[in-house]
Amino acid sequence: MKHFIDPLDLTLDEYDLLFRLADNIIESPVDFLDRAKGKLLASLFFEPSTRTRLSFEAAMNRLGGRVIGFSDANATSTTKGETLIDTINTVENYSDICAMRHFKEGAASLASKVVSTMPIINAGDGGHLHPTQTLADLITIRRHKGSFEKLNIGFCGDLKFGRTIHSLVRAINRYEDINFTFISPKELKMPDPFKSFLKKYDETESLVDAIPSLDILYMSRVQKERFVSSDEYERLKDFYILDPEKLSLAKDDMMILHPMPRVNEISPLVDKDSRAFYFEQMKMGMYGRMALILYLLELV
Ligand code: NCD
């Protein structure tokens, strides 16, 4: 049994298989309507979510499976002091596969160590990793760039707490000739453990300086909920705003990605630009999760 806790839990061949499977689903969704019939997904969200939770639930429903779960841990026995391990052991009695989001780094990994029949999917663990967002990101990039080789990828915003960024950097570093450009204020720099294994990277505070040479710009939200000091959040929240003026400095085929939600960091005036891929990215999240569920349930 396989889990998906860290983007490196799957090999490049396994990613290729998921990409092809997602392509097939996109091309012919009717062929998949009852692929997961009789299977149950537990959707456990200890932290707020819109796209991740709804796309997991849509994915399972579109495969003919069913979903149980919660989107508010305050309505569960967690409030009575139940441990995560007891919750997971309980859920394993009812479900075939489990997607979980938790505010603690390492929570999904801990869950994967206590189950014996139920694959665990990490839908975000604190400021650490978010591998299924990575799957959505990779599918979107592959469909428009054709491959992952020879790309200069800029990550802009909250690189310290951005789990989607930590995950994508880990995953895409396995391809050849990738350059990473980390664009952040010094308080929100990419943490050393996520940089130590990179072959090539640059760091800057200036989006304007970096944008002309980028093939992909991955924007991110400054994550209010992870700050200890609200003053520091207020000072940093609008550090970067991508607007048509800054975008005019970019290549004609630069892709703009954002895991969403956005606050102010991408002006809505950018939404209709042909380089804006963040709406497509959220759709790819559902197809990627459909492919992943089938793979982890050994239904492919
Ligand atoms: C992100 C998350 O929750 O990590 N969103 C997502 O899952 N698509 C990004 C964020 O919250 O800023």
Tab-separated table of C-alpha atoms and ligand atoms in Angstrom:
chain	number	residue	atom	x	y	z
A	1	MET	CA	0.000	0.000	0.000
A	2	LYS	CA	1.250	3.444	-0.979
A	3	HIS	CA	0.643	6.821	0.668
A	4	PHE	CA	1.182	10.293	-0.789
A	5	ILE	CA	2.674	12.415	1.962
A	6	ASP	CA	5.638	14.012	0.234
A	7	PRO	CA	5.861	14.745	-3.528
A	8	LEU	CA	8.967	12.518	-3.576
A	9	ASP	CA	6.869	9.511	-2.523
A	10	LEU	CA	6.197	8.906	-6.227
A	11	THR	CA	8.870	8.247	-8.840
A	12	LEU	CA	9.033	10.203	-12.099
A	13	ASP	CA	7.571	7.146	-13.867
A	14	GLU	CA	4.657	7.141	-11.472
A	15	TYR	CA	4.080	10.845	-12.151
A	16	ASP	CA	4.108	10.085	-15.893
A	17	LEU	CA	1.474	7.443	-15.333
A	18	LEU	CA	-0.677	9.935	-13.395
A	19	PHE	CA	-0.233	12.590	-16.103
A	20	ARG	CA	-1.380	10.159	-18.783
A	21	LEU	CA	-4.268	8.988	-16.656
A	22	ALA	CA	-5.350	12.607	-16.045
A	23	ASP	CA	-5.175	13.237	-19.817
A	24	ASN	CA	-7.420	10.212	-20.414
A	25	ILE	CA	-9.900	11.377	-17.798
A	26	ILE	CA	-10.012	14.871	-19.332
A	27	GLU	CA	-10.536	13.390	-22.800
A	28	SER	CA	-13.171	10.881	-21.854
A	29	PRO	CA	-14.668	11.396	-18.385
A	30	VAL	CA	-17.557	9.004	-19.096
A	31	ASP	CA	-15.111	6.102	-19.152
A	32	PHE	CA	-14.358	6.764	-15.484
A	33	LEU	CA	-17.859	7.257	-14.088
A	34	ASP	CA	-17.865	4.095	-12.013
A	35	ARG	CA	-14.181	3.236	-11.675
A	36	ALA	CA	-14.237	3.712	-7.900
A	37	LYS	CA	-17.758	2.408	-7.351
A	38	GLY	CA	-18.172	0.930	-3.884
A	39	LYS	CA	-15.135	2.786	-2.497
A	40	LEU	CA	-15.240	5.397	0.225
A	41	LEU	CA	-12.991	8.445	0.613
A	42	ALA	CA	-12.621	10.018	4.060
A	43	SER	CA	-12.070	13.739	3.698
A	44	LEU	CA	-10.650	15.051	6.995
A	45	PHE	CA	-10.026	18.795	7.066
A	46	PHE	CA	-8.658	20.145	10.330
A	47	GLU	CA	-7.835	23.416	8.533
A	48	PRO	CA	-9.979	25.549	6.189
A	49	SER	CA	-10.039	24.715	2.501
A	50	THR	CA	-12.069	25.506	-0.592
A	51	ARG	CA	-10.388	24.041	-3.676
A	52	THR	CA	-8.506	21.140	-2.137
A	53	ARG	CA	-11.459	19.705	-0.240
A	54	LEU	CA	-14.060	20.321	-2.928
A	55	SER	CA	-11.834	18.967	-5.686
A	56	PHE	CA	-11.119	15.790	-3.671
A	57	GLU	CA	-14.815	15.304	-3.071
A	58	ALA	CA	-15.712	16.120	-6.685
A	59	ALA	CA	-12.962	13.711	-7.826
A	60	MET	CA	-14.312	10.795	-5.779
A	61	ASN	CA	-17.899	11.511	-6.814
A	62	ARG	CA	-16.922	11.715	-10.483
A	63	LEU	CA	-15.305	8.276	-10.140
A	64	GLY	CA	-18.533	6.816	-8.765
A	65	GLY	CA	-17.180	6.532	-5.215
A	66	ARG	CA	-18.593	8.128	-2.085
A	67	VAL	CA	-17.256	10.553	0.477
A	68	ILE	CA	-17.532	10.916	4.239
A	69	GLY	CA	-15.703	13.397	6.413
A	70	PHE	CA	-15.634	16.795	8.035
A	71	SER	CA	-14.593	20.295	7.083
A	72	ASP	CA	-14.682	21.616	10.635
A	73	ALA	CA	-12.751	19.661	13.245
A	74	ASN	CA	-14.625	21.620	15.950
A	75	ALA	CA	-17.585	19.374	15.258
A	76	THR	CA	-15.559	16.213	16.006
A	77	SER	CA	-14.221	14.511	19.140
A	78	THR	CA	-10.938	16.361	18.606
A	79	THR	CA	-12.545	19.073	20.773
A	80	LYS	CA	-12.979	16.461	23.544
A	81	GLY	CA	-9.264	15.749	23.484
A	82	GLU	CA	-9.167	12.771	21.098
A	83	THR	CA	-5.722	12.271	19.578
A	84	LEU	CA	-5.093	12.311	15.845
A	85	ILE	CA	-4.026	8.664	16.045
A	86	ASP	CA	-7.348	7.627	17.585
A	87	THR	CA	-9.268	9.622	14.986
A	88	ILE	CA	-7.342	7.986	12.142
A	89	ASN	CA	-7.752	4.498	13.624
A	90	THR	CA	-11.492	5.155	13.814
A	91	VAL	CA	-11.758	6.420	10.246
A	92	GLU	CA	-9.834	3.408	8.936
A	93	ASN	CA	-12.774	1.214	9.998
A	94	TYR	CA	-15.075	3.079	7.631
A	95	SER	CA	-13.024	4.167	4.620
A	96	ASP	CA	-10.871	2.845	1.798
A	97	ILE	CA	-8.723	5.963	1.342
A	98	CYS	CA	-8.213	9.175	3.287
A	99	ALA	CA	-7.302	12.736	2.325
A	100	MET	CA	-6.332	14.831	5.315
A	101	ARG	CA	-5.323	18.432	5.940
A	102	HIS	CA	-3.891	19.366	9.310
A	103	PHE	CA	-2.320	22.470	10.815
A	104	LYS	CA	0.642	20.477	12.212
A	105	GLU	CA	3.689	19.696	10.110
A	106	GLY	CA	4.112	15.913	9.946
A	107	ALA	CA	0.473	15.080	10.797
A	108	ALA	CA	-0.187	13.138	7.580
A	109	SER	CA	3.080	11.279	7.954
A	110	LEU	CA	2.113	10.249	11.486
A	111	ALA	CA	-1.293	9.085	10.213
A	112	SER	CA	0.364	6.972	7.509
A	113	LYS	CA	2.350	5.123	10.182
A	114	VAL	CA	-0.692	3.950	12.129
A	115	VAL	CA	-2.912	2.636	9.311
A	116	SER	CA	-2.689	-0.772	7.708
A	117	THR	CA	-5.328	-0.783	4.945
A	118	MET	CA	-6.123	2.861	4.154
A	119	PRO	CA	-3.804	4.962	1.969
A	120	ILE	CA	-3.247	8.457	3.370
A	121	ILE	CA	-3.038	11.513	1.129
A	122	ASN	CA	-1.513	14.666	2.572
A	123	ALA	CA	-3.810	17.555	1.628
A	124	GLY	CA	-1.511	20.019	3.395
A	125	ASP	CA	0.358	19.759	6.713
A	126	GLY	CA	0.934	23.165	8.284
A	127	GLY	CA	3.627	25.167	6.517
A	128	HIS	CA	5.332	21.991	5.311
A	129	LEU	CA	4.081	20.191	2.163
A	130	HIS	CA	1.060	19.958	-0.138
A	131	PRO	CA	1.825	17.243	-2.704
A	132	THR	CA	-1.570	17.083	-4.438
A	133	GLN	CA	-1.329	20.799	-5.235
A	134	THR	CA	2.018	19.888	-6.792
A	135	LEU	CA	0.262	17.327	-8.948
A	136	ALA	CA	-2.170	20.038	-10.134
A	137	ASP	CA	0.754	22.384	-10.815
A	138	LEU	CA	2.743	19.790	-12.759
A	139	ILE	CA	-0.230	18.751	-14.887
A	140	THR	CA	-0.888	22.402	-15.783
A	141	ILE	CA	2.762	23.081	-16.628
A	142	ARG	CA	3.119	19.913	-18.698
A	143	ARG	CA	-0.003	20.633	-20.743
A	144	HIS	CA	1.374	24.035	-21.788
A	145	LYS	CA	5.159	23.725	-21.719
A	146	GLY	CA	5.232	20.130	-22.965
A	147	SER	CA	7.913	19.071	-20.481
A	148	PHE	CA	9.663	20.253	-17.325
A	149	GLU	CA	13.178	20.664	-18.696
A	150	LYS	CA	15.023	23.983	-19.046
A	151	LEU	CA	12.641	26.206	-17.135
A	152	ASN	CA	13.319	29.285	-15.056
A	153	ILE	CA	10.631	29.234	-12.384
A	154	GLY	CA	10.029	32.216	-10.132
A	155	PHE	CA	8.336	31.725	-6.764
A	156	CYS	CA	7.041	34.972	-5.333
A	157	GLY	CA	5.573	35.906	-1.954
A	158	ASP	CA	5.487	33.822	1.196
A	159	LEU	CA	8.217	31.286	0.577
A	160	LYS	CA	8.692	30.635	4.273
A	161	PHE	CA	5.259	29.197	5.040
A	162	GLY	CA	4.111	28.338	1.491
A	163	ARG	CA	3.677	24.568	1.539
A	164	THR	CA	2.604	24.507	-2.121
A	165	ILE	CA	5.937	26.113	-3.000
A	166	HIS	CA	8.011	23.775	-0.817
A	167	SER	CA	6.314	20.837	-2.495
A	168	LEU	CA	6.632	21.988	-6.082
A	169	VAL	CA	10.298	22.876	-5.623
A	170	ARG	CA	11.010	19.382	-4.271
A	171	ALA	CA	9.173	17.717	-7.122
A	172	ILE	CA	10.413	19.753	-10.050
A	173	ASN	CA	14.053	19.760	-8.943
A	174	ARG	CA	14.213	16.146	-10.168
A	175	TYR	CA	14.014	17.347	-13.785
A	176	GLU	CA	17.021	18.572	-15.792
A	177	ASP	CA	18.190	22.145	-16.067
A	178	ILE	CA	15.694	23.896	-13.827
A	179	ASN	CA	16.572	27.276	-12.376
A	180	PHE	CA	14.671	28.524	-9.343
A	181	THR	CA	14.268	32.236	-8.699
A	182	PHE	CA	13.051	32.931	-5.173
A	183	ILE	CA	11.400	36.340	-4.875
A	184	SER	CA	10.502	37.341	-1.324
A	185	PRO	CA	11.053	39.900	1.399
A	186	LYS	CA	13.899	38.778	3.681
A	187	GLU	CA	11.413	37.833	6.433
A	188	LEU	CA	9.692	35.300	4.162
A	189	LYS	CA	12.674	33.677	2.459
A	190	MET	CA	12.697	30.067	1.337
A	191	PRO	CA	13.814	27.994	4.369
A	192	ASP	CA	17.276	26.426	4.107
A	193	PRO	CA	16.110	22.782	4.273
A	194	PHE	CA	14.115	23.343	1.069
A	195	LYS	CA	17.096	24.954	-0.687
A	196	SER	CA	19.918	22.720	0.447
A	197	PHE	CA	19.262	20.056	-2.215
A	198	LEU	CA	18.790	22.416	-5.190
A	199	LYS	CA	21.209	22.421	-8.096
A	200	LYS	CA	20.627	26.056	-9.101
A	201	TYR	CA	18.778	28.983	-7.566
A	202	ASP	CA	18.785	32.790	-7.269
A	203	GLU	CA	17.242	34.956	-4.577
A	204	THR	CA	15.952	38.511	-4.894
A	205	GLU	CA	13.493	40.923	-3.308
A	206	SER	CA	12.524	42.462	-6.643
A	207	LEU	CA	9.728	41.018	-8.767
A	208	VAL	CA	10.339	43.717	-11.384
A	209	ASP	CA	13.991	42.678	-11.777
A	210	ALA	CA	13.191	38.976	-11.923
A	211	ILE	CA	10.099	38.839	-14.118
A	212	PRO	CA	11.650	39.386	-17.612
A	213	SER	CA	13.620	36.122	-17.539
A	214	LEU	CA	10.946	33.830	-16.070
A	215	ASP	CA	9.172	31.006	-17.908
A	216	ILE	CA	6.793	30.484	-15.003
A	217	LEU	CA	5.805	32.858	-12.197
A	218	TYR	CA	4.275	31.101	-9.187
A	219	MET	CA	2.589	33.726	-7.017
A	220	SER	CA	1.514	33.068	-3.442
A	221	ARG	CA	-0.483	34.607	-0.631
A	222	VAL	CA	1.186	35.939	2.512
A	223	GLN	CA	-0.304	33.487	5.026
A	224	LYS	CA	-1.865	35.516	7.819
A	225	GLU	CA	-2.713	32.447	9.921
A	226	ARG	CA	0.946	31.410	10.224
A	227	PHE	CA	2.217	34.739	11.616
A	228	VAL	CA	2.802	35.190	15.326
A	229	SER	CA	2.780	38.997	15.034
A	230	SER	CA	-0.128	40.722	13.280
A	231	ASP	CA	2.015	43.858	12.786
A	232	GLU	CA	4.514	41.878	10.777
A	233	TYR	CA	1.692	40.433	8.649
A	234	GLU	CA	0.268	43.929	8.006
A	235	ARG	CA	3.704	45.155	6.949
A	236	LEU	CA	4.314	42.293	4.516
A	237	LYS	CA	0.901	41.429	3.127
A	238	ASP	CA	0.990	43.725	0.094
A	239	PHE	CA	4.703	43.446	-0.617
A	240	TYR	CA	4.020	42.099	-4.124
A	241	ILE	CA	1.102	42.872	-6.381
A	242	LEU	CA	1.179	41.520	-9.914
A	243	ASP	CA	-0.647	44.009	-12.139
A	244	PRO	CA	-0.754	44.618	-15.915
A	245	GLU	CA	2.151	47.067	-15.670
A	246	LYS	CA	4.533	44.525	-14.112
A	247	LEU	CA	3.208	41.823	-16.404
A	248	SER	CA	4.153	43.952	-19.431
A	249	LEU	CA	7.801	43.193	-18.541
A	250	ALA	CA	7.293	39.423	-18.816
A	251	LYS	CA	7.768	37.029	-21.731
A	252	ASP	CA	4.717	36.512	-23.965
A	253	ASP	CA	4.513	32.857	-22.963
A	254	MET	CA	5.298	33.142	-19.254
A	255	MET	CA	2.776	31.118	-17.264
A	256	ILE	CA	1.290	32.697	-14.134
A	257	LEU	CA	0.359	30.101	-11.543
A	258	HIS	CA	-1.158	30.562	-8.087
A	259	PRO	CA	-2.486	27.790	-5.828
A	260	MET	CA	-5.179	30.213	-4.577
A	261	PRO	CA	-6.725	31.684	-2.512
A	262	ARG	CA	-5.375	35.079	-3.538
A	263	VAL	CA	-5.777	38.164	-1.452
A	264	ASN	CA	-4.192	41.170	-3.194
A	265	GLU	CA	-1.146	39.674	-4.843
A	266	ILE	CA	-2.648	39.274	-8.315
A	267	SER	CA	-4.811	42.103	-9.569
A	268	PRO	CA	-8.092	40.818	-11.074
A	269	LEU	CA	-7.082	42.872	-14.141
A	270	VAL	CA	-4.579	40.084	-14.888
A	271	ASP	CA	-7.256	37.354	-14.927
A	272	LYS	CA	-8.125	37.710	-18.618
A	273	ASP	CA	-4.473	37.755	-19.745
A	274	SER	CA	-3.589	34.667	-21.790
A	275	ARG	CA	-0.705	34.031	-19.373
A	276	ALA	CA	-3.027	33.556	-16.376
A	277	PHE	CA	-3.312	29.812	-15.697
A	278	TYR	CA	-4.573	29.799	-12.117
A	279	PHE	CA	-8.152	28.953	-13.051
A	280	GLU	CA	-7.068	26.056	-15.225
A	281	GLN	CA	-4.727	24.951	-12.420
A	282	MET	CA	-7.657	24.502	-10.012
A	283	LYS	CA	-9.474	22.347	-12.564
A	284	MET	CA	-6.370	20.233	-13.085
A	285	GLY	CA	-6.375	19.724	-9.316
A	286	MET	CA	-9.567	17.720	-9.629
A	287	TYR	CA	-8.292	15.593	-12.534
A	288	GLY	CA	-4.980	14.984	-10.797
A	289	ARG	CA	-6.780	13.879	-7.644
A	290	MET	CA	-9.001	11.534	-9.682
A	291	ALA	CA	-5.892	9.927	-11.159
A	292	LEU	CA	-4.198	9.717	-7.754
A	293	ILE	CA	-7.204	8.125	-6.036
A	294	LEU	CA	-7.389	5.436	-8.747
A	295	TYR	CA	-3.666	4.788	-8.483
A	296	LEU	CA	-3.547	4.526	-4.689
A	297	LEU	CA	-6.627	2.295	-4.664
A	298	GLU	CA	-4.853	0.092	-7.232
A	299	LEU	CA	-7.677	0.557	-9.724
A	300	VAL	CA	-5.439	1.254	-12.764
B	1	NCD	C1	-2.956	26.731	-0.465
B	1	NCD	C2	-2.846	25.961	0.834
B	1	NCD	O1	-3.843	25.709	1.519
B	1	NCD	O2	-1.727	25.604	1.117
B	1	NCD	N1	-4.100	26.575	-1.196
B	1	NCD	C3	-4.450	25.378	-1.772
B	1	NCD	O3	-4.522	24.362	-1.147
B	1	NCD	N2	-4.729	25.375	-3.086
B	1	NCD	C4	-2.366	28.071	-0.407
B	1	NCD	C5	-2.786	29.036	0.659
B	1	NCD	O4	-3.522	28.733	1.577
B	1	NCD	O5	-2.330	30.192	0.551
